[in-house]
Coordinates of C-alpha atoms in Angstrom, one line a residue:
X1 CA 19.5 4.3 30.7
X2 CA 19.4 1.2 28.9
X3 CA 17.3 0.0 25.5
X4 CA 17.0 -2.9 24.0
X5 CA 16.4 -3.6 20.5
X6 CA 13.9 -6.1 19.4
X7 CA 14.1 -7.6 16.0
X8 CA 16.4 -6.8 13.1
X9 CA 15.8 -3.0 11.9
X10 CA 15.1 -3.1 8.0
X11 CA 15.4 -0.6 5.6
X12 CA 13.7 -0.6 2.6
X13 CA 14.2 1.0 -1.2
X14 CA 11.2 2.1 -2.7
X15 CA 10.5 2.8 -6.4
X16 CA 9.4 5.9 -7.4
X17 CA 6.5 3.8 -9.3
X18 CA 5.6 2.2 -5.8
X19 CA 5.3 5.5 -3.9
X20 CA 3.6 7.2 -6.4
X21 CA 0.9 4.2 -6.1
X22 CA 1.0 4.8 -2.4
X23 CA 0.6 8.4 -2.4
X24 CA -2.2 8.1 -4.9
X25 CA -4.2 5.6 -3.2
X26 CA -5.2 8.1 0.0
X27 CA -8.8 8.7 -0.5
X28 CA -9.5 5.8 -2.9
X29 CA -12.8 4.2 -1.1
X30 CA -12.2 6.6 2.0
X31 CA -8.7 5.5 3.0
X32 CA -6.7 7.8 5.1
X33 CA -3.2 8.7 5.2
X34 CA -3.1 6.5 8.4
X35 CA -5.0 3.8 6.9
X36 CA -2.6 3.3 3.6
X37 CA 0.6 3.9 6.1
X38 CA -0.6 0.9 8.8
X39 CA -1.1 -1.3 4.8
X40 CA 2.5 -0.8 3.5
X41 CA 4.2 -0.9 7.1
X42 CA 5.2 2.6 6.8
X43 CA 4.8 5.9 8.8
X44 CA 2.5 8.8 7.7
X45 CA 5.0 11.0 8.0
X46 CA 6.5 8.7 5.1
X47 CA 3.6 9.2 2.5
X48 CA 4.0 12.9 3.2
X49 CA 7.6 13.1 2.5
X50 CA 6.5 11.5 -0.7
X51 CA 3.8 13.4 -1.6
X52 CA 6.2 16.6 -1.3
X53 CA 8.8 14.5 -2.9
X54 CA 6.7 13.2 -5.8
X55 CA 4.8 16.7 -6.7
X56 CA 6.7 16.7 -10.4
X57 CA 5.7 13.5 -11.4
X58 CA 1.9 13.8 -10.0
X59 CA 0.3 16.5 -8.8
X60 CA -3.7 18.0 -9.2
X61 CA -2.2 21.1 -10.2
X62 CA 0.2 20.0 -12.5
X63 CA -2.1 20.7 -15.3
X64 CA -3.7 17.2 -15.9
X65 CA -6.9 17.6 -18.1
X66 CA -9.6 15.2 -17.4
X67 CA -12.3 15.1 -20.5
X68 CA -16.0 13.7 -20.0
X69 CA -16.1 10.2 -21.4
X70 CA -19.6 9.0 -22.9
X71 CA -19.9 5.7 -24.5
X72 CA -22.9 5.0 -25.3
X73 CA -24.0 1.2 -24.3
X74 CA -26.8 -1.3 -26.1
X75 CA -27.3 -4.5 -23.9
X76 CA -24.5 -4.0 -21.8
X77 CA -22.1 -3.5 -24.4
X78 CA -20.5 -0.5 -26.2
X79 CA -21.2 0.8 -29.4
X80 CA -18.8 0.8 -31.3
X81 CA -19.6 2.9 -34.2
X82 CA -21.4 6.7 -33.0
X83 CA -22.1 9.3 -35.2
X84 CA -20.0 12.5 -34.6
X85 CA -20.9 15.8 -36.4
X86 CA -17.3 16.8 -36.1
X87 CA -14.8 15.0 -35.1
X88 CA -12.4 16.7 -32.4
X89 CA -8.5 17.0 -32.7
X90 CA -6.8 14.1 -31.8
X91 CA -4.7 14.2 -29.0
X92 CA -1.8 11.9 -26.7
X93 CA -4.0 10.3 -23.7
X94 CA -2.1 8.5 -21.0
X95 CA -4.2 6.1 -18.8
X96 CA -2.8 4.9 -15.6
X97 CA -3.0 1.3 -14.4
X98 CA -2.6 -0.4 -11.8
X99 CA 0.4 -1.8 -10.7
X100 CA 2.2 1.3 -12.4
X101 CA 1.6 0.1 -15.4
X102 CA 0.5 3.5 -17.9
X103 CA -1.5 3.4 -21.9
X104 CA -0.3 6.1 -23.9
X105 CA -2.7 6.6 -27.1
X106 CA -4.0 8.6 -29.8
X107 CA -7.6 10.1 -28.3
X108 CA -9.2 8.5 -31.7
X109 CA -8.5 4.8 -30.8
X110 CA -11.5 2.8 -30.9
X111 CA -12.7 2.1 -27.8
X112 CA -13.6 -1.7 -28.4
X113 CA -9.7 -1.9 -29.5
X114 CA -8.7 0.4 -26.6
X115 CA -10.7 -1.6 -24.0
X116 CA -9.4 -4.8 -25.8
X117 CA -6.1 -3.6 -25.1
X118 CA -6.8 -2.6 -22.0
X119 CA -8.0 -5.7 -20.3
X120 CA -5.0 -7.5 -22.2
X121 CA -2.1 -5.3 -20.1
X122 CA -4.1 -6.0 -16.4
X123 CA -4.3 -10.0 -17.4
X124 CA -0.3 -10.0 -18.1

């Protein structure tokens, strides 16, 4: 038996940053596992490998705690200023962006600030 290889073979190094965006972006607007694998050029056996691989530094059960956000809005912009009969304890927030880029704030940043800021990190 005889084989012939076509093309160089590559190997690639990925970051933990870049697989974790991977892994996260199954299901984002439908996509599959086979979807995101034929994006990035990679196998799905790949993503799963990472998924197991990756399960400390993301995970739904890793105790994540999502909390409702309502900002009120008055022509398309939001208030700034709401009246709160008691104010909640503040707590650390971390907000992940894309490109694996991540916020880390207080939970009583103002949100004009905070969306300020925001916007600010995406444009660099």
């Amino acid at each position: 038996m005889r084989g012939e290889i076509l093309g160089a073979e590559r190997r690639r190094f990925w970051h933990d940053d870049d697989k974790l965006e991977i892994v996260m972006s199954v299901g984002i607007d439908g996509a599959t596992v086979t979807q995101v694998a034929q994006r990035h050029e990679i196998t799905r056996q790949q993503i799963y490998a990472w998924r197991h691989e990756l399960k400390g530094l993301w995970s739904p059960d890793a105790g994540a705690l999502f909390f409702p956000l309502d900002l009120p809005f008055a022509g398309g912009v939001p208030v700034t200023h709401v009246p709160v009969a008691e104010a909640p304890p503040s707590s650390v927030v971390e907000l992940r962006l894309r490109g694996g880029r991540s916020l880390h704030f207080d939970s009583t940043t103002d949100p004009v600030a905070l969306t300020a800021l925001i916007r600010a990190v995406e444009a660099a």
